[in-house]
Amino acid sequence: MGLPSEANRGSEAVKKMGFIAMHSALAATFIFLLQRFVMNATQESSLLWALTFAVCAAGLAYKQANR
């Protein structure tokens, strides 16, 4: 009878990781487009900011997912 509870925990972990990945991808995309096309920054600078915001967004999403 231990299988369903372990399966539920695995499914929950996949949902959390999906939430974190989606959150960081959306933040990176938003910042890249904002920097590149609205603020006319270089591609290298835009990618660096996108990476920075993706890491920060992943950290925030991780903290929220584990509440």
PDB file of C-alpha atoms in Angstrom:
ATOM      1  CA  MET A   1       0.000   0.000   0.000  1.00  0.00           C
ATOM      2  CA  GLY A   2       3.029   2.301   0.118  1.00  0.00           C
ATOM      3  CA  LEU A   3       3.156   2.698  -3.644  1.00  0.00           C
ATOM      4  CA  PRO A   4       0.367   5.266  -4.142  1.00  0.00           C
ATOM      5  CA  SER A   5       1.796   7.667  -1.565  1.00  0.00           C
ATOM      6  CA  GLU A   6       5.272   7.442  -3.119  1.00  0.00           C
ATOM      7  CA  ALA A   7       3.776   7.923  -6.571  1.00  0.00           C
ATOM      8  CA  ASN A   8       1.946  11.012  -5.334  1.00  0.00           C
ATOM      9  CA  ARG A   9       5.169  12.430  -3.895  1.00  0.00           C
ATOM     10  CA  GLY A  10       6.933  11.856  -7.212  1.00  0.00           C
ATOM     11  CA  SER A  11       4.127  13.538  -9.121  1.00  0.00           C
ATOM     12  CA  GLU A  12       4.220  16.459  -6.715  1.00  0.00           C
ATOM     13  CA  ALA A  13       7.965  16.843  -7.222  1.00  0.00           C
ATOM     14  CA  VAL A  14       7.518  16.911 -11.003  1.00  0.00           C
ATOM     15  CA  LYS A  15       4.845  19.606 -10.659  1.00  0.00           C
ATOM     16  CA  LYS A  16       7.138  21.699  -8.443  1.00  0.00           C
ATOM     17  CA  MET A  17      10.038  21.427 -10.877  1.00  0.00           C
ATOM     18  CA  GLY A  18       7.736  22.327 -13.761  1.00  0.00           C
ATOM     19  CA  PHE A  19       6.536  25.393 -11.865  1.00  0.00           C
ATOM     20  CA  ILE A  20      10.118  26.446 -11.187  1.00  0.00           C
ATOM     21  CA  ALA A  21      11.195  25.897 -14.798  1.00  0.00           C
ATOM     22  CA  MET A  22       8.198  27.774 -16.199  1.00  0.00           C
ATOM     23  CA  HIS A  23       8.712  30.685 -13.803  1.00  0.00           C
ATOM     24  CA  SER A  24      12.395  31.061 -14.670  1.00  0.00           C
ATOM     25  CA  ALA A  25      11.816  30.681 -18.431  1.00  0.00           C
ATOM     26  CA  LEU A  26       9.122  33.353 -18.450  1.00  0.00           C
ATOM     27  CA  ALA A  27      11.248  35.743 -16.395  1.00  0.00           C
ATOM     28  CA  ALA A  28      14.254  35.223 -18.675  1.00  0.00           C
ATOM     29  CA  THR A  29      12.171  35.730 -21.813  1.00  0.00           C
ATOM     30  CA  PHE A  30      10.552  38.878 -20.467  1.00  0.00           C
ATOM     31  CA  ILE A  31      13.829  40.464 -19.387  1.00  0.00           C
ATOM     32  CA  PHE A  32      15.597  39.503 -22.612  1.00  0.00           C
ATOM     33  CA  LEU A  33      12.874  41.061 -24.768  1.00  0.00           C
ATOM     34  CA  LEU A  34      12.695  44.142 -22.556  1.00  0.00           C
ATOM     35  CA  GLN A  35      16.451  44.689 -22.621  1.00  0.00           C
ATOM     36  CA  ARG A  36      16.992  43.854 -26.277  1.00  0.00           C
ATOM     37  CA  PHE A  37      14.082  45.578 -27.984  1.00  0.00           C
ATOM     38  CA  VAL A  38      12.742  48.203 -25.581  1.00  0.00           C
ATOM     39  CA  MET A  39      16.015  49.386 -24.054  1.00  0.00           C
ATOM     40  CA  ASN A  40      18.156  48.627 -27.153  1.00  0.00           C
ATOM     41  CA  ALA A  41      20.862  46.814 -25.193  1.00  0.00           C
ATOM     42  CA  THR A  42      23.426  44.545 -26.821  1.00  0.00           C
ATOM     43  CA  GLN A  43      22.653  40.862 -27.222  1.00  0.00           C
ATOM     44  CA  GLU A  44      25.383  39.875 -24.749  1.00  0.00           C
ATOM     45  CA  SER A  45      24.075  42.247 -22.112  1.00  0.00           C
ATOM     46  CA  SER A  46      20.498  41.096 -22.680  1.00  0.00           C
ATOM     47  CA  LEU A  47      21.494  37.449 -22.306  1.00  0.00           C
ATOM     48  CA  LEU A  48      23.428  38.181 -19.130  1.00  0.00           C
ATOM     49  CA  TRP A  49      20.476  39.977 -17.581  1.00  0.00           C
ATOM     50  CA  ALA A  50      18.121  37.208 -18.716  1.00  0.00           C
ATOM     51  CA  LEU A  51      20.316  34.594 -17.061  1.00  0.00           C
ATOM     52  CA  THR A  52      20.511  36.631 -13.860  1.00  0.00           C
ATOM     53  CA  PHE A  53      16.751  37.099 -13.688  1.00  0.00           C
ATOM     54  CA  ALA A  54      16.135  33.428 -14.526  1.00  0.00           C
ATOM     55  CA  VAL A  55      18.275  32.337 -11.571  1.00  0.00           C
ATOM     56  CA  CYS A  56      16.542  34.792  -9.240  1.00  0.00           C
ATOM     57  CA  ALA A  57      13.095  33.732 -10.470  1.00  0.00           C
ATOM     58  CA  ALA A  58      13.988  30.067 -10.011  1.00  0.00           C
ATOM     59  CA  GLY A  59      15.075  30.777  -6.448  1.00  0.00           C
ATOM     60  CA  LEU A  60      11.837  32.602  -5.655  1.00  0.00           C
ATOM     61  CA  ALA A  61       9.720  29.890  -7.273  1.00  0.00           C
ATOM     62  CA  TYR A  62      11.608  27.224  -5.303  1.00  0.00           C
ATOM     63  CA  LYS A  63      10.901  29.026  -2.042  1.00  0.00           C
ATOM     64  CA  GLN A  64       7.214  29.391  -2.909  1.00  0.00           C
ATOM     65  CA  ALA A  65       6.865  25.777  -4.047  1.00  0.00           C
ATOM     66  CA  ASN A  66       8.220  24.514  -0.725  1.00  0.00           C
ATOM     67  CA  ARG A  67       5.830  26.469   1.495  1.00  0.00           C
TER      68      ARG A  67
END
